[in-house]
Each structure stands twice: as C-alpha cells, then as structure tokens.
C-alpha cells in the first residue's frame, strides 16, 4: 500500500521538478518526512512494540508528503493546472509507449539483479551467510545511493545539453568525459575507503566475529567498482533517451547473472558463497552490459569509437586496485582499537588518495573544468 500510494496524489507533478532541474525542492520535503517517519517509528516501537503501528506510519507520511509536494508544485508552476489543448497523435502515443516499455525493461532488470544475490545465498548456501553479507550490503548500498543521487542529478542538464548543442558532438563528448572523470574520482575514493575500513568498522559496530574473509571483501569492493564506474554511461543513456536501442540487453544480463551465480555456487565451497554470487554479478555485467552500453552510447550519441573508453576504464580499475593494496598495507602498520583505527584509516585514505589524485590529474582538461565549475558555484553562493 505504501509503495502504491507513493504514485497517487499529484505524484505526476514531480516530473516538472525533474525537467526544470529543481528536484532538490522535492527532495527537501521528502527528507523532512523521512526523518519524521524514523523518529515516530522508533517511538512507537518503544511504546507499543507493535509491527502494525510501525507499518502504518510510513503510509500516512508518504501520502502527506506526496500531497504537500503536489500542492506546492502547483503553486510554483501554475501552468500545470491549466487544461491542455489538443491531443497527441497516434504516432506520438505509440512512440511514448515504446519508450516507457524500454525504460521498464531497464528498471525491472536492475531491481532483479540487485535482489537475486540474497535470494541465491539463502537458498543455496545458508541464512547465516546471508546475514553476514547483509551487514556489508547495508554499508555499500548507503554509499551507492548517495553517489547515484549525485550523478543522476546531471540527467536533466545533460538532456538540455543534448538539445542545445545539437550536432556539436565534440562538446557533448567532452562533458561526458568530464563527468566520467568525476565518477572515477568519487567511486575510486569510496572503493578504497570500503576496502580499508570494512574490518575496523564492522568490528567496532557489531563485533569481530561478523567480519568476513579478505577474498569476500575484495569481491564486494570489485562489484561496487565494476558497476559504479559505469554510472556515467547510465546517466547519459537516460538523458539522451537511448532506451529502445538494445532494450533486450537488460533481460539477457539478468539471465546470465542468475545462471553464472548458480554455476559458481556449485563450483566453490560454501564459505565462498558470497564470492560465488558476486562473481556471477560481475561477469554478467562485464559480458553483457559494460561493453554493449558503452558501444551504444559512443556510436549513437558521440559518433566515436568506444575503444578509448574501454582502455581508460581498465586503467582506472588498476589505479584504484593499486591504492587499495597500498593503503591497506600502510594502515595495517597502525593498530590501536577498532574505533580509533577506523578514524585514523579514514583520515589516511582521504589525505593520501585525494592528495595523489589531485597531484596526478590537476593539469587535465577535465579537472580544470570541474575546478572552474566549482569556483563559479562557490562564488554564486557567496
């Protein structure tokens, strides 16, 4: 009910915020209500200890949040209250349904891929291993959500750029490379932090007995990076509307993911169950999505070969791998207590990784563009 209700009560009006690059207005309201929801749920659990009261609260606040946003959007954009004139042609309606269907395939496949890991683990290995992995998944998912919000915010701007620049593919390609560079910086840093900080954080959070083996941690970070470094492709595909081309690729990825994960589960010992499942996810991504989406984007949007992208992608993976190995070794030289180790290692990762990154790339065109954009934004805010 909560999920369905989130689509009622003026929910369609939120599309106007996205198109006007003002999604932050709706997000502020959402976060305020989410915070209130968590507070109320905590209080009701302590007082009533009743799951039904706990579940009713999100329904009430979801409806309230959606209605409030709808009313405010109506005031911010009065034209949406006007009755539309004319009607879409049959060709336009047909094209719309095609696009919606293609987007649905991408969305559904994404949900299936992200949901099958725990199902396979609990079905073929054990619920205990699933629980151990879930602790890591909570951390990784929180970071992924934050980063995905950051890069999805570019979608409306990129769509505007695509229309504004028209045939000027050189400009559009440069912006793509700049955002890809930013993506590499952010995801690389987060990947290194995950690899180095997993053990001390898990230890002081819930105990050392919940720490998984090193190979599992490596594969978790590898999965995070393999998917994360492709974020720019996904953002541009959404902005440029390239869903119909290659719309069956997501389904192929899902089938390959499940098949490979089950195969590795059968081949590897039970203690490497998480490794087996994630290897299936990583390989299905690389064999089906990674090269194909990049090829589609480069050929149709920029009119260039994706060869340079492929090479750069693996060079960046190698760069992050070197930092993971080096910083893991450096931090292992300092062991005090889990909490102090977590704080100390975090500072070391932030200073060393970002310091060397800036020293190596500050002369590049992409870094200079980001620097100038940040300075303009800062100046405008001041």
CSV table of C-alpha atoms in Angstrom, one decimal:
chain,number,residue,atom,x,y,z
A,1,UNK,CA,0.0,0.0,0.0
A,2,UNK,CA,2.8,2.4,0.9
A,3,UNK,CA,4.5,1.8,-2.5
A,4,UNK,CA,1.3,2.2,-4.5
A,5,UNK,CA,0.2,5.3,-2.6
A,6,UNK,CA,3.5,7.0,-3.4
A,7,UNK,CA,2.3,7.2,-7.0
A,8,UNK,CA,-1.0,8.8,-6.1
A,9,UNK,CA,-2.0,12.3,-5.1
A,10,UNK,CA,-0.2,14.6,-7.6
A,11,UNK,CA,2.8,12.3,-7.9
A,12,UNK,CA,3.0,13.0,-11.7
A,13,UNK,CA,3.7,16.7,-10.9
A,14,UNK,CA,7.1,15.8,-9.6
A,15,UNK,CA,8.2,15.3,-13.2
A,16,UNK,CA,8.0,19.0,-13.7
A,17,UNK,CA,10.7,19.5,-11.0
A,18,UNK,CA,13.0,17.0,-12.7
A,19,UNK,CA,12.6,18.7,-16.1
A,20,UNK,CA,13.2,22.1,-14.5
A,21,UNK,CA,16.4,20.8,-12.7
A,22,UNK,CA,14.7,21.7,-9.4
A,23,UNK,CA,14.4,18.2,-8.0
A,24,UNK,CA,16.1,19.4,-4.8
A,25,UNK,CA,12.9,21.2,-3.8
A,26,UNK,CA,11.0,17.9,-3.6
A,27,UNK,CA,13.9,16.1,-2.0
A,28,UNK,CA,14.0,18.5,0.9
A,29,UNK,CA,10.3,17.7,1.7
A,30,UNK,CA,10.9,14.0,1.3
A,31,UNK,CA,13.9,14.0,3.7
A,32,UNK,CA,12.0,16.0,6.3
A,33,UNK,CA,9.1,13.5,6.2
A,34,UNK,CA,11.6,10.6,6.2
A,35,UNK,CA,13.3,11.9,9.3
A,36,UNK,CA,9.9,12.3,11.0
A,37,UNK,CA,9.0,8.8,9.9
A,38,UNK,CA,12.1,7.3,11.6
A,39,UNK,CA,11.6,9.3,14.8
A,40,UNK,CA,7.9,8.2,15.0
A,41,UNK,CA,8.7,4.6,14.2
A,42,UNK,CA,11.3,4.5,16.9
A,43,UNK,CA,8.9,5.9,19.5
A,44,UNK,CA,6.1,3.6,18.5
A,45,UNK,CA,8.4,0.5,18.7
A,46,UNK,CA,9.5,1.5,22.2
A,47,UNK,CA,5.9,2.3,23.4
A,48,UNK,CA,3.6,-0.2,21.6
A,49,UNK,CA,6.0,-2.8,20.3
A,50,UNK,CA,3.5,-3.4,17.6
A,51,UNK,CA,4.5,-4.1,14.0
A,52,UNK,CA,1.2,-2.9,12.5
A,53,UNK,CA,1.5,0.6,14.1
A,54,UNK,CA,5.1,0.6,12.9
A,55,UNK,CA,4.0,-0.1,9.3
A,56,UNK,CA,1.0,2.4,9.3
A,57,UNK,CA,3.3,5.4,9.9
A,58,UNK,CA,5.1,5.3,6.5
A,59,UNK,CA,1.7,5.0,4.7
A,60,UNK,CA,0.4,8.2,6.4
A,61,UNK,CA,3.5,10.2,6.0
A,62,UNK,CA,4.0,9.1,2.3
A,63,UNK,CA,0.6,10.3,1.4
A,64,UNK,CA,1.1,13.5,3.4
A,65,UNK,CA,4.5,14.1,1.7
A,66,UNK,CA,3.1,13.5,-1.8
A,67,UNK,CA,0.1,15.7,-1.3
A,68,UNK,CA,2.2,18.6,0.1
A,69,UNK,CA,4.7,18.4,-2.8
A,70,UNK,CA,1.8,18.3,-5.3
A,71,UNK,CA,0.2,21.4,-3.8
A,72,UNK,CA,3.5,23.3,-3.7
A,73,UNK,CA,4.4,22.3,-7.2
A,74,UNK,CA,1.0,23.6,-8.3
A,75,UNK,CA,1.9,27.0,-6.8
A,76,UNK,CA,5.4,27.1,-8.2
A,77,UNK,CA,4.3,26.1,-11.7
A,78,UNK,CA,0.7,27.4,-12.1
A,79,UNK,CA,0.6,26.3,-15.8
A,80,UNK,CA,0.2,22.7,-14.8
A,81,UNK,CA,-3.3,23.4,-13.6
A,82,UNK,CA,-4.4,24.6,-17.0
A,83,UNK,CA,-6.4,22.3,-19.1
A,84,UNK,CA,-4.3,21.0,-22.0
A,85,UNK,CA,-5.4,21.8,-25.6
A,86,UNK,CA,-5.4,19.4,-28.5
A,87,UNK,CA,-4.3,15.7,-28.3
A,88,UNK,CA,-1.3,13.6,-29.1
A,89,UNK,CA,-1.1,12.0,-32.5
A,90,UNK,CA,-1.2,8.2,-32.8
A,91,UNK,CA,2.5,8.2,-33.7
A,92,UNK,CA,3.4,10.2,-30.6
A,93,UNK,CA,1.4,7.9,-28.4
A,94,UNK,CA,3.0,4.8,-30.0
A,95,UNK,CA,6.5,6.3,-29.6
A,96,UNK,CA,5.7,7.1,-25.9
A,97,UNK,CA,4.6,3.6,-25.1
A,98,UNK,CA,7.7,2.2,-26.8
A,99,UNK,CA,9.9,4.4,-24.6
A,100,UNK,CA,8.0,3.6,-21.5
A,101,UNK,CA,8.3,-0.1,-22.2
A,102,UNK,CA,12.0,0.1,-22.9
A,103,UNK,CA,12.6,2.1,-19.7
A,104,UNK,CA,10.6,-0.5,-17.8
A,105,UNK,CA,12.8,-3.3,-19.0
A,106,UNK,CA,15.9,-1.5,-17.7
A,107,UNK,CA,14.3,-0.7,-14.4
A,108,UNK,CA,12.9,-4.2,-13.8
A,109,UNK,CA,16.2,-5.9,-14.7
A,110,UNK,CA,18.0,-3.6,-12.3
A,111,UNK,CA,15.8,-4.5,-9.4
A,112,UNK,CA,16.0,-8.2,-10.2
A,113,UNK,CA,19.8,-8.1,-10.4
A,114,UNK,CA,20.1,-6.3,-7.1
A,115,UNK,CA,17.6,-8.5,-5.4
A,116,UNK,CA,18.7,-12.0,-6.5
A,117,UNK,CA,22.0,-12.1,-4.6
A,118,UNK,CA,20.4,-12.5,-1.2
A,119,UNK,CA,17.8,-15.0,-2.5
A,120,UNK,CA,20.5,-17.2,-4.1
A,121,UNK,CA,22.6,-17.0,-0.9
A,122,UNK,CA,19.8,-18.0,1.4
A,123,UNK,CA,18.5,-20.7,-1.0
A,124,UNK,CA,21.8,-22.4,-1.9
A,125,UNK,CA,24.2,-21.6,1.0
A,126,UNK,CA,22.6,-20.5,4.3
A,127,UNK,CA,20.7,-17.8,6.0
A,128,UNK,CA,23.7,-17.2,8.3
A,129,UNK,CA,26.0,-16.2,5.4
A,130,UNK,CA,23.2,-14.0,4.0
A,131,UNK,CA,23.0,-12.2,7.4
A,132,UNK,CA,26.8,-11.7,7.4
A,133,UNK,CA,26.7,-10.3,3.9
A,134,UNK,CA,23.7,-8.1,4.7
A,135,UNK,CA,25.9,-6.1,7.1
A,136,UNK,CA,28.3,-5.3,4.3
A,137,UNK,CA,25.4,-4.7,1.9
A,138,UNK,CA,23.9,-2.0,4.2
A,139,UNK,CA,27.1,0.0,4.1
A,140,UNK,CA,27.7,-0.4,0.3
A,141,UNK,CA,24.1,0.3,-0.5
A,142,UNK,CA,24.1,3.6,1.5
A,143,UNK,CA,27.2,4.8,-0.3
A,144,UNK,CA,25.8,3.7,-3.7
A,145,UNK,CA,22.6,5.5,-3.1
A,146,UNK,CA,24.4,8.7,-2.2
A,147,UNK,CA,26.6,8.5,-5.3
A,148,UNK,CA,23.8,7.6,-7.6
A,149,UNK,CA,21.8,10.6,-6.4
A,150,UNK,CA,24.8,12.8,-7.1
A,151,UNK,CA,25.2,11.6,-10.7
A,152,UNK,CA,21.5,11.2,-11.6
A,153,UNK,CA,21.2,14.9,-10.8
A,154,UNK,CA,23.0,15.6,-14.0
A,155,UNK,CA,20.3,13.9,-16.1
A,156,UNK,CA,18.1,16.9,-16.8
A,157,UNK,CA,21.1,19.1,-17.5
A,158,UNK,CA,22.5,16.6,-19.9
A,159,UNK,CA,19.2,16.3,-21.7
A,160,UNK,CA,19.2,20.1,-22.1
A,161,UNK,CA,22.8,20.0,-23.3
A,162,UNK,CA,21.9,17.4,-25.9
A,163,UNK,CA,19.1,19.6,-27.3
A,164,UNK,CA,21.1,22.8,-27.0
A,165,UNK,CA,24.3,21.6,-28.7
A,166,UNK,CA,22.5,19.6,-31.4
A,167,UNK,CA,25.1,18.2,-33.8
A,168,UNK,CA,28.1,19.6,-31.7
A,169,UNK,CA,29.1,16.1,-30.6
A,170,UNK,CA,32.6,17.3,-29.6
A,171,UNK,CA,31.2,19.4,-26.8
A,172,UNK,CA,28.9,16.7,-25.6
A,173,UNK,CA,31.7,14.2,-25.7
A,174,UNK,CA,33.9,16.4,-23.6
A,175,UNK,CA,31.2,16.8,-21.0
A,176,UNK,CA,30.8,13.0,-21.0
A,177,UNK,CA,34.5,12.6,-20.3
A,178,UNK,CA,34.4,15.2,-17.6
A,179,UNK,CA,31.6,13.5,-15.7
A,180,UNK,CA,33.2,10.2,-16.2
A,181,UNK,CA,36.4,11.6,-14.7
A,182,UNK,CA,34.4,12.9,-11.7
A,183,UNK,CA,32.8,9.5,-11.4
A,184,UNK,CA,36.2,7.8,-11.4
A,185,UNK,CA,37.3,10.2,-8.6
A,186,UNK,CA,34.3,9.7,-6.4
A,187,UNK,CA,33.8,5.9,-6.8
A,188,UNK,CA,37.5,5.3,-6.7
A,189,UNK,CA,37.8,7.0,-3.4
A,190,UNK,CA,34.8,5.3,-1.9
A,191,UNK,CA,36.1,1.9,-3.2
A,192,UNK,CA,39.4,2.4,-1.4
A,193,UNK,CA,37.7,3.5,1.8
A,194,UNK,CA,35.4,0.5,1.7
A,195,UNK,CA,38.3,-1.9,1.3
A,196,UNK,CA,40.4,-0.4,4.0
A,197,UNK,CA,37.7,0.5,6.5
A,198,UNK,CA,35.4,-2.6,6.3
A,199,UNK,CA,37.2,-4.6,9.0
A,200,UNK,CA,37.6,-1.8,11.7
A,201,UNK,CA,34.1,-0.5,11.1
A,202,UNK,CA,32.4,-3.9,11.3
A,203,UNK,CA,34.5,-4.8,14.4
A,204,UNK,CA,33.5,-1.8,16.5
A,205,UNK,CA,30.0,-1.7,15.1
A,206,UNK,CA,28.8,-5.3,15.7
A,207,UNK,CA,31.9,-7.4,16.6
A,208,UNK,CA,34.9,-9.1,15.1
A,209,UNK,CA,33.0,-12.4,14.6
A,210,UNK,CA,30.9,-10.7,11.9
A,211,UNK,CA,34.0,-9.8,9.8
A,212,UNK,CA,34.1,-11.8,6.6
A,213,UNK,CA,37.3,-13.2,4.9
A,214,UNK,CA,39.5,-10.9,2.9
A,215,UNK,CA,38.6,-12.5,-0.5
A,216,UNK,CA,34.9,-11.8,0.1
A,217,UNK,CA,35.7,-8.1,0.9
A,218,UNK,CA,37.8,-7.9,-2.2
A,219,UNK,CA,35.0,-9.2,-4.4
A,220,UNK,CA,32.4,-6.9,-2.7
A,221,UNK,CA,34.6,-3.9,-3.5
A,222,UNK,CA,35.2,-5.1,-7.0
A,223,UNK,CA,31.5,-5.5,-7.6
A,224,UNK,CA,30.9,-2.0,-6.3
A,225,UNK,CA,33.6,-0.5,-8.7
A,226,UNK,CA,32.6,-2.5,-11.8
A,227,UNK,CA,29.1,-1.2,-11.6
A,228,UNK,CA,30.0,2.3,-10.2
A,229,UNK,CA,32.4,3.2,-12.9
A,230,UNK,CA,29.7,2.7,-15.4
A,231,UNK,CA,27.4,5.2,-13.7
A,232,UNK,CA,28.2,7.9,-16.3
A,233,UNK,CA,27.0,5.7,-19.2
A,234,UNK,CA,23.7,5.1,-17.4
A,235,UNK,CA,23.2,8.8,-16.7
A,236,UNK,CA,23.8,9.8,-20.3
A,237,UNK,CA,21.7,7.0,-21.7
A,238,UNK,CA,18.7,8.2,-19.6
A,239,UNK,CA,19.4,11.9,-20.6
A,240,UNK,CA,19.7,11.1,-24.3
A,241,UNK,CA,16.7,8.7,-24.3
A,242,UNK,CA,18.6,5.7,-25.7
A,243,UNK,CA,16.5,3.0,-24.2
A,244,UNK,CA,14.9,1.5,-27.3
A,245,UNK,CA,18.2,0.6,-28.8
A,246,UNK,CA,19.4,-2.6,-27.1
A,247,UNK,CA,16.3,-2.8,-24.9
A,248,UNK,CA,16.7,-6.6,-24.6
A,249,UNK,CA,20.2,-6.3,-23.2
A,250,UNK,CA,18.9,-6.0,-19.6
A,251,UNK,CA,16.9,-9.3,-19.8
A,252,UNK,CA,20.0,-11.0,-21.2
A,253,UNK,CA,22.1,-9.7,-18.3
A,254,UNK,CA,19.5,-11.0,-15.8
A,255,UNK,CA,19.5,-14.5,-17.2
A,256,UNK,CA,23.3,-14.5,-17.4
A,257,UNK,CA,23.6,-13.2,-13.9
A,258,UNK,CA,21.4,-15.9,-12.3
A,259,UNK,CA,23.0,-18.7,-14.4
A,260,UNK,CA,26.6,-17.7,-13.6
A,261,UNK,CA,25.9,-17.2,-9.9
A,262,UNK,CA,24.3,-20.6,-9.6
A,263,UNK,CA,27.3,-22.2,-11.5
A,264,UNK,CA,29.8,-20.6,-9.2
A,265,UNK,CA,27.8,-21.6,-6.1
A,266,UNK,CA,28.0,-25.2,-7.3
A,267,UNK,CA,31.8,-25.0,-8.0
A,268,UNK,CA,33.1,-23.1,-5.0
A,269,UNK,CA,33.0,-24.2,-1.3
A,270,UNK,CA,30.2,-22.9,0.9
A,271,UNK,CA,32.4,-20.4,2.8
A,272,UNK,CA,32.9,-18.6,-0.5
A,273,UNK,CA,29.2,-18.3,-1.2
A,274,UNK,CA,29.2,-14.5,-1.4
A,275,UNK,CA,32.2,-14.6,-3.7
A,276,UNK,CA,30.4,-17.1,-6.0
A,277,UNK,CA,27.2,-15.0,-6.2
A,278,UNK,CA,29.1,-11.7,-6.7
A,279,UNK,CA,31.4,-13.2,-9.4
A,280,UNK,CA,28.2,-14.1,-11.3
A,281,UNK,CA,27.0,-10.5,-11.0
A,282,UNK,CA,30.4,-9.0,-12.0
A,283,UNK,CA,30.9,-11.3,-15.0
A,284,UNK,CA,27.3,-10.9,-16.3
A,285,UNK,CA,27.8,-7.1,-16.1
A,286,UNK,CA,31.1,-7.2,-18.0
A,287,UNK,CA,30.0,-9.7,-20.6
A,288,UNK,CA,26.6,-8.1,-21.4
A,289,UNK,CA,26.2,-4.6,-20.1
A,290,UNK,CA,29.7,-2.9,-19.8
A,291,UNK,CA,30.9,-3.2,-23.4
A,292,UNK,CA,27.4,-3.0,-25.1
A,293,UNK,CA,26.1,0.1,-23.3
A,294,UNK,CA,29.4,1.9,-24.0
A,295,UNK,CA,29.4,1.0,-27.6
A,296,UNK,CA,25.7,2.1,-28.0
A,297,UNK,CA,26.4,5.4,-26.3
A,298,UNK,CA,29.6,6.3,-28.2
A,299,UNK,CA,28.3,5.3,-31.6
A,300,UNK,CA,24.8,6.9,-31.4
A,301,UNK,CA,25.4,9.9,-29.1
A,302,UNK,CA,29.0,10.9,-29.9
A,303,UNK,CA,29.8,9.2,-33.2
A,304,UNK,CA,33.2,8.0,-31.9
A,305,UNK,CA,34.8,4.6,-31.2
A,306,UNK,CA,34.4,3.3,-27.6
A,307,UNK,CA,38.0,1.9,-27.7
A,308,UNK,CA,39.5,4.8,-25.6
A,309,UNK,CA,36.7,4.3,-23.1
A,310,UNK,CA,37.4,0.6,-22.7
A,311,UNK,CA,41.1,1.2,-22.2
A,312,UNK,CA,40.5,4.1,-19.7
A,313,UNK,CA,38.0,2.0,-17.7
A,314,UNK,CA,40.5,-0.8,-17.0
A,315,UNK,CA,43.4,1.7,-16.3
A,316,UNK,CA,41.2,3.3,-13.7
A,317,UNK,CA,40.3,0.0,-12.2
A,318,UNK,CA,44.0,-0.8,-12.0
A,319,UNK,CA,44.7,2.6,-10.4
A,320,UNK,CA,42.1,2.0,-7.7
A,321,UNK,CA,43.4,-1.6,-7.1
A,322,UNK,CA,46.9,-0.2,-6.5
A,323,UNK,CA,45.6,2.3,-4.0
A,324,UNK,CA,43.6,-0.4,-2.2
A,325,UNK,CA,46.6,-2.6,-1.8
A,326,UNK,CA,49.0,0.1,-0.8
A,327,UNK,CA,46.7,1.9,1.7
A,328,UNK,CA,45.6,-1.5,3.2
A,329,UNK,CA,49.3,-2.3,3.9
A,330,UNK,CA,50.1,1.2,5.3
A,331,UNK,CA,47.1,1.2,7.6
A,332,UNK,CA,47.9,-2.3,8.8
A,333,UNK,CA,51.0,-0.8,10.4
A,334,UNK,CA,48.9,1.1,12.9
A,335,UNK,CA,46.6,-0.9,15.1
A,336,UNK,CA,45.2,0.6,18.3
A,337,UNK,CA,41.5,-0.1,18.8
A,338,UNK,CA,38.7,-0.6,16.2
A,339,UNK,CA,37.1,2.8,16.6
A,340,UNK,CA,40.4,4.7,16.6
A,341,UNK,CA,41.7,2.6,13.7
A,342,UNK,CA,38.5,3.4,11.7
A,343,UNK,CA,39.0,7.2,12.3
A,344,UNK,CA,42.8,7.1,11.6
A,345,UNK,CA,42.5,4.9,8.5
A,346,UNK,CA,39.8,7.2,7.2
A,347,UNK,CA,42.0,10.2,7.5
A,348,UNK,CA,44.9,8.4,5.9
A,349,UNK,CA,42.7,7.3,2.9
A,350,UNK,CA,41.3,10.8,2.4
A,351,UNK,CA,44.6,12.6,2.5
A,352,UNK,CA,46.7,10.1,0.6
A,353,UNK,CA,44.2,9.2,-2.1
A,354,UNK,CA,42.9,12.6,-2.8
A,355,UNK,CA,46.3,14.3,-2.5
A,356,UNK,CA,47.9,12.0,-5.1
A,357,UNK,CA,44.9,12.1,-7.3
A,358,UNK,CA,45.0,15.9,-7.5
A,359,UNK,CA,48.8,15.9,-8.0
A,360,UNK,CA,48.4,13.5,-10.9
A,361,UNK,CA,45.4,14.9,-12.7
A,362,UNK,CA,45.2,18.6,-11.9
A,363,UNK,CA,46.6,19.6,-15.3
A,364,UNK,CA,44.0,17.6,-17.3
A,365,UNK,CA,41.2,19.5,-19.1
A,366,UNK,CA,38.5,17.6,-17.2
A,367,UNK,CA,40.0,18.5,-13.8
A,368,UNK,CA,40.3,22.2,-14.8
A,369,UNK,CA,36.7,22.2,-16.0
A,370,UNK,CA,35.5,20.8,-12.7
A,371,UNK,CA,37.6,23.3,-10.7
A,372,UNK,CA,36.3,26.2,-12.7
A,373,UNK,CA,32.7,25.0,-12.3
A,374,UNK,CA,33.2,24.6,-8.5
A,375,UNK,CA,34.6,28.1,-8.2
A,376,UNK,CA,31.7,29.6,-10.2
A,377,UNK,CA,29.2,27.8,-8.0
A,378,UNK,CA,31.0,28.9,-4.8
A,379,UNK,CA,31.2,32.5,-6.0
A,380,UNK,CA,27.5,32.5,-6.8
A,381,UNK,CA,26.6,31.0,-3.4
A,382,UNK,CA,28.7,33.6,-1.7
